[in-house]
XYZ file of C-alpha atoms in Angstrom:
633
model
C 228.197 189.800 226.978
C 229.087 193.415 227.860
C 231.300 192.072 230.749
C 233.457 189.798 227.849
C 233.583 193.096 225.835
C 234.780 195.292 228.783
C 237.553 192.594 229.360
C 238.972 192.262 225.559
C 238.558 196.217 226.048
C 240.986 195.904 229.267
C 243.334 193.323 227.679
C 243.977 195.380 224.719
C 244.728 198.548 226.046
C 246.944 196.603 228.659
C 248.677 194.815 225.314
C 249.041 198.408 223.891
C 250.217 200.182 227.241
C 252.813 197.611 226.928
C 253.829 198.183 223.314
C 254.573 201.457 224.452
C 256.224 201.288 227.324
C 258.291 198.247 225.631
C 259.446 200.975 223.237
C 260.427 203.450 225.834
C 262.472 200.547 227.359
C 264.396 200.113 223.997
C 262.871 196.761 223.506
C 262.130 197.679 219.509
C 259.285 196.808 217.290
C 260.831 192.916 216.411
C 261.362 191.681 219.832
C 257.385 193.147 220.939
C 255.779 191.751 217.672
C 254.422 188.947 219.967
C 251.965 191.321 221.375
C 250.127 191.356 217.908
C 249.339 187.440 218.292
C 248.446 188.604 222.318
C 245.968 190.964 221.073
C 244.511 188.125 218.783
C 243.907 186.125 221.240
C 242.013 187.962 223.417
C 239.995 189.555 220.551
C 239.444 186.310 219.132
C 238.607 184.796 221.997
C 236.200 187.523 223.291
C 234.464 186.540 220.322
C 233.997 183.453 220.338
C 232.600 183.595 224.081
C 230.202 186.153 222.903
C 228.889 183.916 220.154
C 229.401 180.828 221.490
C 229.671 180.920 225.289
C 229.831 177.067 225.740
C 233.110 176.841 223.540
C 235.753 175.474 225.527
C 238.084 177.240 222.699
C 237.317 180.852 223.024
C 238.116 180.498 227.208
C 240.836 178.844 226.334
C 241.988 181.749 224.076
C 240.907 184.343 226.547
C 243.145 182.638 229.347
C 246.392 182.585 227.313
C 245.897 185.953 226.167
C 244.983 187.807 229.134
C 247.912 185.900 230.924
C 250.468 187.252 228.272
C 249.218 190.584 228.185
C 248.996 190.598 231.899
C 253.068 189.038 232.168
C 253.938 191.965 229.354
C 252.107 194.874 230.853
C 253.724 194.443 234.606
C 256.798 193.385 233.356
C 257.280 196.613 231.120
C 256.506 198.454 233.858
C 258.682 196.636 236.751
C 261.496 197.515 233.570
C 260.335 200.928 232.969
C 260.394 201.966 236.861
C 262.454 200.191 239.018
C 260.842 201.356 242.094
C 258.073 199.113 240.666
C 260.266 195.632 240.748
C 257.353 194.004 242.535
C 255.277 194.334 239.384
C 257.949 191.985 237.971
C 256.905 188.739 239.816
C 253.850 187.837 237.739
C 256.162 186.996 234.566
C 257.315 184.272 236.955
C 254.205 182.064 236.649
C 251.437 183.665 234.018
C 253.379 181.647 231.202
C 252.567 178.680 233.093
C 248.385 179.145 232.608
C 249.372 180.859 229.237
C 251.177 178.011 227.727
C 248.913 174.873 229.303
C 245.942 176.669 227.901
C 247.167 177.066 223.988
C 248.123 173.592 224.447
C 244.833 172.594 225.118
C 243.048 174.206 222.090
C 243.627 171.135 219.643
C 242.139 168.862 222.177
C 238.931 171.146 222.373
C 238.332 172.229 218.735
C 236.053 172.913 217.457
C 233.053 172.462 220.200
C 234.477 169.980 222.782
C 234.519 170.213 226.575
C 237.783 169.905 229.018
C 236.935 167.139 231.394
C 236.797 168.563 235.009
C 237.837 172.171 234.394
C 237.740 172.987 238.026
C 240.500 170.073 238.868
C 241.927 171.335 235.764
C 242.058 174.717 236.989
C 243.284 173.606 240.318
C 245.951 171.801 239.174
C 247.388 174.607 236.577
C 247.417 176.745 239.701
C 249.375 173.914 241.492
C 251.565 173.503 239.010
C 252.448 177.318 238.802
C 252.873 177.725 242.568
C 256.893 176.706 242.710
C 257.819 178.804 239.832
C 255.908 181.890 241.497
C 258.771 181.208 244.201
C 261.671 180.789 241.481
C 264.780 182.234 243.038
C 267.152 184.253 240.237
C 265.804 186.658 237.090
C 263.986 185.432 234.404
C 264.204 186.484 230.491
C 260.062 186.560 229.912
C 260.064 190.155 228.246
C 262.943 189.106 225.831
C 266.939 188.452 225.486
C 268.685 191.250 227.848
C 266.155 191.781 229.852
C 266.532 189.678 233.134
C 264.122 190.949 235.822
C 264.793 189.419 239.208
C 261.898 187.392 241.058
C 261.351 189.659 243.869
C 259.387 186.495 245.819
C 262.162 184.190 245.092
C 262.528 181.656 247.949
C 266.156 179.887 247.609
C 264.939 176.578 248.987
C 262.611 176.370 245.808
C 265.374 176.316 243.333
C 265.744 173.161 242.482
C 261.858 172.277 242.584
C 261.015 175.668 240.373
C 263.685 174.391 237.789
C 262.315 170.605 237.897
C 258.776 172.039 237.576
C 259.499 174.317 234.512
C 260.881 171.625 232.642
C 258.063 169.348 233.761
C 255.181 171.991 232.485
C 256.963 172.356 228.992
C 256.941 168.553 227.954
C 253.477 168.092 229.780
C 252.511 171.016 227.963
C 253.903 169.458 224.624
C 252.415 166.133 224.994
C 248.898 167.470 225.865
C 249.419 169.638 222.114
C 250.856 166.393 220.274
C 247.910 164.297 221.874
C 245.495 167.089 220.786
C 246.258 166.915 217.915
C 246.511 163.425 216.978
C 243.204 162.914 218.214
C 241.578 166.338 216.078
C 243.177 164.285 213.083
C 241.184 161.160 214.360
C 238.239 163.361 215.059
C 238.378 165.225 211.816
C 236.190 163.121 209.648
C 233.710 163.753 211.632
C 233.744 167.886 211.674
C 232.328 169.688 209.738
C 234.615 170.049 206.430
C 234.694 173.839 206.044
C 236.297 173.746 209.749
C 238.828 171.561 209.290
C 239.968 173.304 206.158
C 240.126 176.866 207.915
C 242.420 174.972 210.664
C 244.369 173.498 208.160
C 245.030 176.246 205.810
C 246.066 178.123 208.362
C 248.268 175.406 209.935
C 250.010 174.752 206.405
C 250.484 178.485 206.180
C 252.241 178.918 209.497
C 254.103 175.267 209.136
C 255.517 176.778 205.998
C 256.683 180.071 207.541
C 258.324 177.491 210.684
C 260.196 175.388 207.600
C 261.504 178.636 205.545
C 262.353 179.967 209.481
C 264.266 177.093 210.453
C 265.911 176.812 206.996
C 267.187 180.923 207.103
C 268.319 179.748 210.539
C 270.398 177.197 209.202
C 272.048 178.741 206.313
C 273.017 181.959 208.221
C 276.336 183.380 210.078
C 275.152 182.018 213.489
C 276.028 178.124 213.053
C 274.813 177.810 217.118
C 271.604 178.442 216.406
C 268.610 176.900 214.912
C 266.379 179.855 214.449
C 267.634 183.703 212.558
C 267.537 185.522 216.392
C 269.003 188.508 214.818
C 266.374 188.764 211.791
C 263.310 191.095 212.429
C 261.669 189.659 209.244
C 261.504 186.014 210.191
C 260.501 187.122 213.935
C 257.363 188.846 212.117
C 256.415 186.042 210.177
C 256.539 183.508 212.837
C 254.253 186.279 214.716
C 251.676 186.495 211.600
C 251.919 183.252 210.700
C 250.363 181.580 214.899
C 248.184 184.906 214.814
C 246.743 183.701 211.623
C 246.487 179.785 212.912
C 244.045 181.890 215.700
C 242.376 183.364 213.688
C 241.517 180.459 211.328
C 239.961 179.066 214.846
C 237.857 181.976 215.162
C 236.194 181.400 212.032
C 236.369 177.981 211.734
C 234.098 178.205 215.130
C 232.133 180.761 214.586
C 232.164 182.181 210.722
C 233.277 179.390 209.206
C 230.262 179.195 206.509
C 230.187 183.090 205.474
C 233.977 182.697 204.111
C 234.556 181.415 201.080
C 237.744 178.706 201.794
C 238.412 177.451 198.786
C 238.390 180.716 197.538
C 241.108 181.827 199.946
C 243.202 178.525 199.242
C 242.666 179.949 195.439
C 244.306 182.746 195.560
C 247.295 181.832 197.871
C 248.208 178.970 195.301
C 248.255 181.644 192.804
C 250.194 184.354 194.511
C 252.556 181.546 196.224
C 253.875 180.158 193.129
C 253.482 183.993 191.241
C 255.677 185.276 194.327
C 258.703 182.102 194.282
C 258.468 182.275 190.639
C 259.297 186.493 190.826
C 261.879 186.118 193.797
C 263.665 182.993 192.063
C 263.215 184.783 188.651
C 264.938 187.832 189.689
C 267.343 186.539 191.333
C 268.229 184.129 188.615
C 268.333 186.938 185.859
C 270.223 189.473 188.269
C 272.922 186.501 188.844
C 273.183 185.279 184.954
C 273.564 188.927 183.509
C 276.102 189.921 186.469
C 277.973 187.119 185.381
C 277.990 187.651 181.648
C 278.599 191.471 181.627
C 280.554 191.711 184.657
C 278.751 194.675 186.024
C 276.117 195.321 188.924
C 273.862 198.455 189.986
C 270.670 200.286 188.594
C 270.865 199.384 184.993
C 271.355 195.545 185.842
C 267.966 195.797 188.126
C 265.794 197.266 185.684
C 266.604 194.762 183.079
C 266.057 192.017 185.366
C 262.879 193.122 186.458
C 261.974 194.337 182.620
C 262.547 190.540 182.171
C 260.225 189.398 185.101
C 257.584 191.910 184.122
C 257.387 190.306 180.693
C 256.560 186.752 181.821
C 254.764 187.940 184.777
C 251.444 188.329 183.081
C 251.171 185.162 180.841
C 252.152 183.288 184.045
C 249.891 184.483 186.018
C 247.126 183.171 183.469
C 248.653 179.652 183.480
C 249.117 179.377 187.106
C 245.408 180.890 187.981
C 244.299 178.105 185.291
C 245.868 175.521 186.717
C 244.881 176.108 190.075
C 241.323 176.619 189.457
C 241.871 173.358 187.628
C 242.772 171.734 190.531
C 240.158 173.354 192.854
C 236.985 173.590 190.591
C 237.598 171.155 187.779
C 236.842 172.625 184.204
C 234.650 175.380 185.308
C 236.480 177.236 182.920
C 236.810 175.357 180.155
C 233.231 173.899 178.923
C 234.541 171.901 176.225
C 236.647 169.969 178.084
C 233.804 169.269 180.802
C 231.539 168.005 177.194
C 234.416 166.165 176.077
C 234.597 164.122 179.833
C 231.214 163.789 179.634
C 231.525 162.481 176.077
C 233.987 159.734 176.813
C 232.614 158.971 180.052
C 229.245 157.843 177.917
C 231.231 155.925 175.605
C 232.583 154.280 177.914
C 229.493 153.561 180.444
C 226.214 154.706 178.610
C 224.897 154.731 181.930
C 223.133 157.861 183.865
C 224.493 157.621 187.111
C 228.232 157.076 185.505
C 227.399 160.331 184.001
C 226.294 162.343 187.257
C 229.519 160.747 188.464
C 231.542 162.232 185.631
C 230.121 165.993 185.851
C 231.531 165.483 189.534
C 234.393 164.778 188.690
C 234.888 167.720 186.250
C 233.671 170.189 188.131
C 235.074 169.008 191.773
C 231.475 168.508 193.709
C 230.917 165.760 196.208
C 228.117 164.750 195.030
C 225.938 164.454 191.769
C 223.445 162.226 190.956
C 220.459 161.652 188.468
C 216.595 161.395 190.743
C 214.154 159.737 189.044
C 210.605 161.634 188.484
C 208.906 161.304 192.190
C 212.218 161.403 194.162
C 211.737 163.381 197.399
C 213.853 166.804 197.209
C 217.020 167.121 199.537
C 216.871 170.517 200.601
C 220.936 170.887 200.537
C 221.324 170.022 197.089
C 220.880 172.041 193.594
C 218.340 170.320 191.002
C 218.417 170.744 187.659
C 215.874 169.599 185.117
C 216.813 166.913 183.074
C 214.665 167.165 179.524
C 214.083 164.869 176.044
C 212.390 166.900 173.760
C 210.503 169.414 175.843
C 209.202 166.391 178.102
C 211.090 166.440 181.955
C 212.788 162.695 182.145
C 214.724 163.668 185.729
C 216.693 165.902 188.077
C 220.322 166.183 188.202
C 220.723 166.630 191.900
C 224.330 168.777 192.840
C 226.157 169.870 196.039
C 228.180 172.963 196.373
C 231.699 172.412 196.486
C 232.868 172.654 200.427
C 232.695 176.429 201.681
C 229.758 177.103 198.828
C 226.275 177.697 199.874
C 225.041 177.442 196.018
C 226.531 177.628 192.476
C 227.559 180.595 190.574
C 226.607 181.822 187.664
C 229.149 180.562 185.653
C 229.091 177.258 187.163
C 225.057 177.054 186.422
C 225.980 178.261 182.887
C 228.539 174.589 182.684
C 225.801 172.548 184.767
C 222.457 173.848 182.633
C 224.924 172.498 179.169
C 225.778 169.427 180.538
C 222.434 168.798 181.830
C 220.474 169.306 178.613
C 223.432 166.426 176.812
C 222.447 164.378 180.007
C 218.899 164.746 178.894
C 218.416 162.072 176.191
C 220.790 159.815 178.094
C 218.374 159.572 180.897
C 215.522 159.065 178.564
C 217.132 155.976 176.859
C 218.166 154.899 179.894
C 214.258 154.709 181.194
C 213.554 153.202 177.917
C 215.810 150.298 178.146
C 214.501 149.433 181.705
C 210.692 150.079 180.706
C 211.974 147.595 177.923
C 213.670 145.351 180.322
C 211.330 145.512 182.825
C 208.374 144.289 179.863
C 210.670 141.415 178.948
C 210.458 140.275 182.517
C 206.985 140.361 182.616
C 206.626 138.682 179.405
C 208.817 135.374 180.599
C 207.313 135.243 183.742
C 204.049 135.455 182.295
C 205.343 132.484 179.870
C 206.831 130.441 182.713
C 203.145 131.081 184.531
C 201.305 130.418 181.246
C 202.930 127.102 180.605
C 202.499 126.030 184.390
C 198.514 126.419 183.291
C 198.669 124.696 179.812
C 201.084 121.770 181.885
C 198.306 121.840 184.394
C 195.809 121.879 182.222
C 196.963 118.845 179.784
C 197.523 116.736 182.838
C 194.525 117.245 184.533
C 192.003 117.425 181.215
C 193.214 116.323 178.358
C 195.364 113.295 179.728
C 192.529 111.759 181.586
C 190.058 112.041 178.959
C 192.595 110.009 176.307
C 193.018 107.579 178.605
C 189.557 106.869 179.338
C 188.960 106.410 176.002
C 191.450 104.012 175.127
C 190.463 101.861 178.625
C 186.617 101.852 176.332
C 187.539 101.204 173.289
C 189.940 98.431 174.835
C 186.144 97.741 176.613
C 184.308 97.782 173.403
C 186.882 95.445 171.650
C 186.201 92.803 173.686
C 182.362 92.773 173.687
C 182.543 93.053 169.738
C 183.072 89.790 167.189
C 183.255 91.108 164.322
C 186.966 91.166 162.845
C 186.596 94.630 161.162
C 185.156 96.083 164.048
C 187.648 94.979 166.432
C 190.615 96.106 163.880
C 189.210 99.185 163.828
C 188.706 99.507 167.394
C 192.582 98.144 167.462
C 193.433 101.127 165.628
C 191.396 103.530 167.503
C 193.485 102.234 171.040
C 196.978 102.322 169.373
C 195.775 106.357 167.825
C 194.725 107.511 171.235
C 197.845 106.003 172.847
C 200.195 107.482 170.728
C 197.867 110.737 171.360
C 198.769 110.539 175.277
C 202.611 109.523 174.502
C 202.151 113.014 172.768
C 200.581 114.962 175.391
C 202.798 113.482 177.867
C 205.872 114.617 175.888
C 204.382 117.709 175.826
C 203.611 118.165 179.297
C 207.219 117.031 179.856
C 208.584 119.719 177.706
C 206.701 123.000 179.005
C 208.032 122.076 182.345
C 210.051 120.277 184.819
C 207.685 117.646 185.598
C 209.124 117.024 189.238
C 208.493 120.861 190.091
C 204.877 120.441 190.315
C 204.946 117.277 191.821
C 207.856 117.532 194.296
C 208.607 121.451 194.465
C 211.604 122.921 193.684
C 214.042 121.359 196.907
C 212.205 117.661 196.036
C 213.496 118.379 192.938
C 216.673 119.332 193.293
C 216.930 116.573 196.023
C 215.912 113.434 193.197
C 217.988 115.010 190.782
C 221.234 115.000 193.191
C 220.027 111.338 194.660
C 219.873 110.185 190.807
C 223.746 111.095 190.131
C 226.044 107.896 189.840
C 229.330 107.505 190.971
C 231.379 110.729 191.787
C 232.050 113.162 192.683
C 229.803 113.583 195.387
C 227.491 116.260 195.249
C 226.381 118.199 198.382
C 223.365 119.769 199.108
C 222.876 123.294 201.379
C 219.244 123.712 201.363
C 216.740 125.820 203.421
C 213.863 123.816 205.539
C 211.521 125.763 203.082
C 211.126 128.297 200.482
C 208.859 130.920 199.746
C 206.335 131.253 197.308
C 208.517 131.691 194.279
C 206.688 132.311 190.442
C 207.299 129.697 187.860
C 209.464 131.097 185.748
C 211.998 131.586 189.099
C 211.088 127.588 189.560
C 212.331 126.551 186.315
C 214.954 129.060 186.095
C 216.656 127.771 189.522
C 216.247 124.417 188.481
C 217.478 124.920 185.114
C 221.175 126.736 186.585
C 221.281 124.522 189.363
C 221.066 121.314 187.149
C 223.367 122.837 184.348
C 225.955 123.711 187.110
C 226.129 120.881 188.530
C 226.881 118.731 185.128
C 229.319 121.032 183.946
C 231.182 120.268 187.159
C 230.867 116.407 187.270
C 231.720 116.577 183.310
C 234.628 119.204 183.377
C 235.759 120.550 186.333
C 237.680 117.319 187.927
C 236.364 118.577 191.311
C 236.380 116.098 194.310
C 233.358 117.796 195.796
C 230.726 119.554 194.846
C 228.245 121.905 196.876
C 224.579 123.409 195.909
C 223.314 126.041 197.876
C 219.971 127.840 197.646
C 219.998 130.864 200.286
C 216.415 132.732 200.140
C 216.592 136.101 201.334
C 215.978 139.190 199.731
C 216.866 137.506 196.004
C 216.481 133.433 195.921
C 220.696 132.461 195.444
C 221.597 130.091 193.889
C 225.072 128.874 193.684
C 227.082 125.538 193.213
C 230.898 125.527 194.407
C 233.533 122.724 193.621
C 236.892 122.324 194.044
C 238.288 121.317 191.200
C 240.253 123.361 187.950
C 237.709 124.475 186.349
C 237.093 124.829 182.851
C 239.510 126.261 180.364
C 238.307 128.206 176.639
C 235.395 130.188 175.805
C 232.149 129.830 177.750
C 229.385 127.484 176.166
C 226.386 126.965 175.306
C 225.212 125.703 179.203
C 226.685 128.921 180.820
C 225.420 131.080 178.023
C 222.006 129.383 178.453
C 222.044 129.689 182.298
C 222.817 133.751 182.143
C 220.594 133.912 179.851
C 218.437 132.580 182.128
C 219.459 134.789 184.863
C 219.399 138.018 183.382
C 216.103 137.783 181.106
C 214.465 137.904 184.776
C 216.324 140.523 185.991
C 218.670 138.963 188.306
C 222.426 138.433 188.005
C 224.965 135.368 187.162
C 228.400 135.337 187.626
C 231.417 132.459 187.643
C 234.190 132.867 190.042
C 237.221 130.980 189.973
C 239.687 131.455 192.557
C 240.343 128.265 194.665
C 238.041 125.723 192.734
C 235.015 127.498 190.447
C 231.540 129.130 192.246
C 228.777 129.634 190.150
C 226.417 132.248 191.442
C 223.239 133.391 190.368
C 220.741 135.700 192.196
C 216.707 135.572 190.932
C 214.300 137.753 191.839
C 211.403 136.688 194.242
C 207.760 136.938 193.946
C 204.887 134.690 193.023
């Protein structure tokens, strides 16, 4: 650690022994405002080594800045002395490491390796061996400042000039390959680091735009950039020293800053500072143009006028960028009033966690039931009905946050106690829908005992005693007796016609006797003419409770005579898939049905739903009916 420090020491005061001596060559403050971007380098990537000594980034950072500072510091010497031109030969090939190395960072951020760094390094140093024999001067320090290679070796000409060209699109396609794959990558990094990187990015790619734009517009139409503007040269300096530094935290800070407060406040001041600069110059050009005059007075009105609007602005920007960044923090009502219509609209608890997310910008919110195991990375809130707890309202800080404020607890704590009640009625409909479950199973299992029951009991025992009183009737002589023994059969007949009709009705009698797929199966085989009806059935099925039995049976049946009556299909399927629900479905091909549903799809999701399972009808390319029922005996 103390040897990273005494190098970043070294590098620095190199970086500032050339500041100065690049002023005592004449070189002015604009054309050495690079050095400030050398310097953050190295000090950024002294730190990153010290925190993080594994990070690829923070050598990588080290490299280019040492090699800059090391090309500045001998070449403002070799300018400042000239019996010190040998000094001048490093600027010939340090921009080769310097340049391959920045390159690299996108490929490497945040906390990935370079593949082979020793071949790597070996072949950088290849690579910068025929330009450290360039014959002829170079321009490294800056326009008018040629320094002749005093190692030049004429025979190397042409291969110096092939390789510099080479090493600046190799060194451009390693960046543009970089950083396609850190935008592949970037769903996978952590959030807060990919936002430093790209705030800082945007920053600097808008400085490059307005650049490029003064650089078109000026006096100079052979140029691209403003060469002869100090201004832009010191934002394009600030704006790559901040990209660097938005790597240094992004690596190693990245969770003690708040981000989103940064990105806060330079929306505000970005829009506050165009809408001042256009402003001015707006008001400045009208009034010049109406009174004809220009100077002092002109000025002050103009900015009297600026001044004036400046402060309500800057209340409607700030609200409309905390708007945009932390929802309705600000404005409580308006988080009530979406939490309001999103109720109306859903009365559902979860659709409500989802809409305090949405007003307030969090990634995640959620209702946990009583018992729910605690996530350690989320806020919980206590969700109450009349002094008794009915839930948590489970939060995450927005990106960059480690917990709420105090003004977004104030929000949460008011929304959670309207969430409250919701929750509670919520529980009470499924307590409520979960009883009604119980209840028709428990009616489906109570009538497969009373069907039982009948057939086994009271069935037999009839028709034992009509076969003896048929018995009786024929060892008896007597006319009377045998009419009234006549009447006694013909009674307990019509007894057992009842019984059987009402063993009939309180269930399918082919479940018990055939099981549900025998069933199904005699059904389908009963069917005349078309069309044909297929069958997709399992080898087996599991134990499944009555009231599932009848229920299947019931759809499957229904569905299939709504298709052979209306749908004009040529072929129809049932399918029965058990797996975690028992499916039940029936597909033809035909047009389906057209006008309100009826009283057979009304009864089967009725059917569906009073057990707690699901029914739907789909009609693209013929009609599907689809119903999903719990399983358990």
């Amino acid at each position: 650690m103390t040897t990273r420090w005494a190098v970043c020491v070294i590098g620095l005061a190199a970086a500032a022994v050339a500041l100065v001596l690049g002023l005592v060559n004449g070189l002015g403050v604009v054309t050495l405002s690079h050095l400030l971007f050398v310097a953050a380098c190295v000090v950024i990537g002294t730190v990153i080594g010290v925190r993080r000594p594994d990070n690829a980034v923070g050598v990588l950072l080290l490299i280019a800045g040492l090699s800059f500072t090391a090309l500045d510091f001998f070449g403002q010497l070799a300018l400042w002395r000239p019996e010190l031109s040998l000094l001048a030969w490093p600027q010939n090939f340090l921009w080769v490491p310097a340049n391959l190395a920045l390159a690299a960072i996108p490929f490497c951020f945040p906390d990935r390796r370079l593949p082979a760094p020793k071949i790597v390094a070996a072949l950088v140093a290849l690579a910068a061996l025929p330009c450290a024999f360039a014959p002829g001067t170079n321009q490294q320090l800056g326009y008018g400042t040629a320094m002749r290679n005093p190692f030049g070796i004429e025979a190397l000409a042409g291969t110096a000039k092939f390789t510099e060209s080479a090493i600046t699109v190799v060194a451009g396609l390693i960046f543009l390959f970089g950083a396609a794959d850190l935008a592949r990558r970037s769903r996978r990094i952590e959030r807060a680091q990919v936002q430093w990187l790209v705030y800082a990015v945007s920053i600097a790619g808008l400085v490059i735009v307005l650049r490029l734009a003064a650089g078109l517009t000026d006096d100079l139409p052979d140029t691209l950039w403003p060469i002869d503007s100090g201004f832009w040269e010191i934002a394009g300096t600030v704006g790559i020293t901040l990209v660097m530094a938005a790597i240094g935290i992004a690596i190693v800070r990245h969770g003690l800053f708040d981000i989103e407060l940064v990105i806060n406040r330079t929306l505000v001041y970005a829009v506050l500072t165009a809408f001042v600069t256009g402003g001015y110059v707006a008001i400045v050009g009208y009034l010049g143009a109406v009174f004809q005059s220009r100077g002092l007075p002109l000025a002050v009105a103009a900015a009297g006028l600026v001044a004036v609007v400046f402060a309500p602005l800057r209340a409607r920007v700030q609200r409309a960028v905390n708007v945009l960044m932390y929802g309705r923090r600000d404005d409580p009502y308006a988080a009530l009033a979406h939490l309001g219509r999103s109720l109306e609209v859903r009365p559902d608890a979860q659709a409500a966690a989802g809409s305090v997310a949405e007003a307030l910008k969090l990634p995640h919110a959620a209702v946990e039931p009583l018992g729910t195991a605690a996530d350690p990375g989320l806020v919980r809130l206590p969700l109450t009905y009349r002094n008794e707890l009915v839930g948590h309202l489970a939060l995450a800080p927005r990106p960059g946050q480690r917990e709420f404020g105090a003004r977004d607890l104030r929000l949460l704590e008011d929304l959670a106690r309207q969430m409250g009640p919701v929750v509670h009625a919520e529980r009470l409909a499924t307590d409520l829908r979960a009883s009604r479950e119980r209840l028709v199973v428990a009616r489906e299992e109570e009538r497969r005992r009373l069907r039982r029951d009948l057939h086994d009991g009271l069935g037999p025992t009839l028709a034992a005693l009509t076969m003896r009183a048929e018995a009786v009737q024929d060892l008896v002589a007597d006319q009377r007796a045998r009419a009234l023994l006549e009447e006694m059969i013909g009674a307990a007949q019509a007894a057992t016609a009842d019984v059987r009709a009402l063993i009939d009705g309180l269930r399918p009698p082919a479940l018990d006797t055939l099981g549900l797929l025998g069933a199904l199966r005699t059904h389908v085989a009963g069917l005349p003419g078309e069309p044909r009806v297929g069958l997709d059935l399992p080898v087996e099925l599991p134990e499944l409770s009555a009231a599932t039995e009848v229920a299947a049976y019931h759809i499957a049946v229904e569905a299939i005579n709504n298709a052979r009556r209306h749908s004009g299909a040529g072929t129809i399927t049932l399918r029965l898939v058990p797996w975690k629900n028992l499916l039940v479905e029936v597909v033809d091909d035909g047009l389906g049905a057209e006008g309100p549903p009826g009283v057979g799809l009304t009864s089967m999701r009725e059917r569906a739903t009073e057990l707690g399972g699901s029914f739907v009808i789909i009609t693209a390319h013929g009609t599907t009916v689809r119903a999903q029922l719990p399983i358990g005996a």
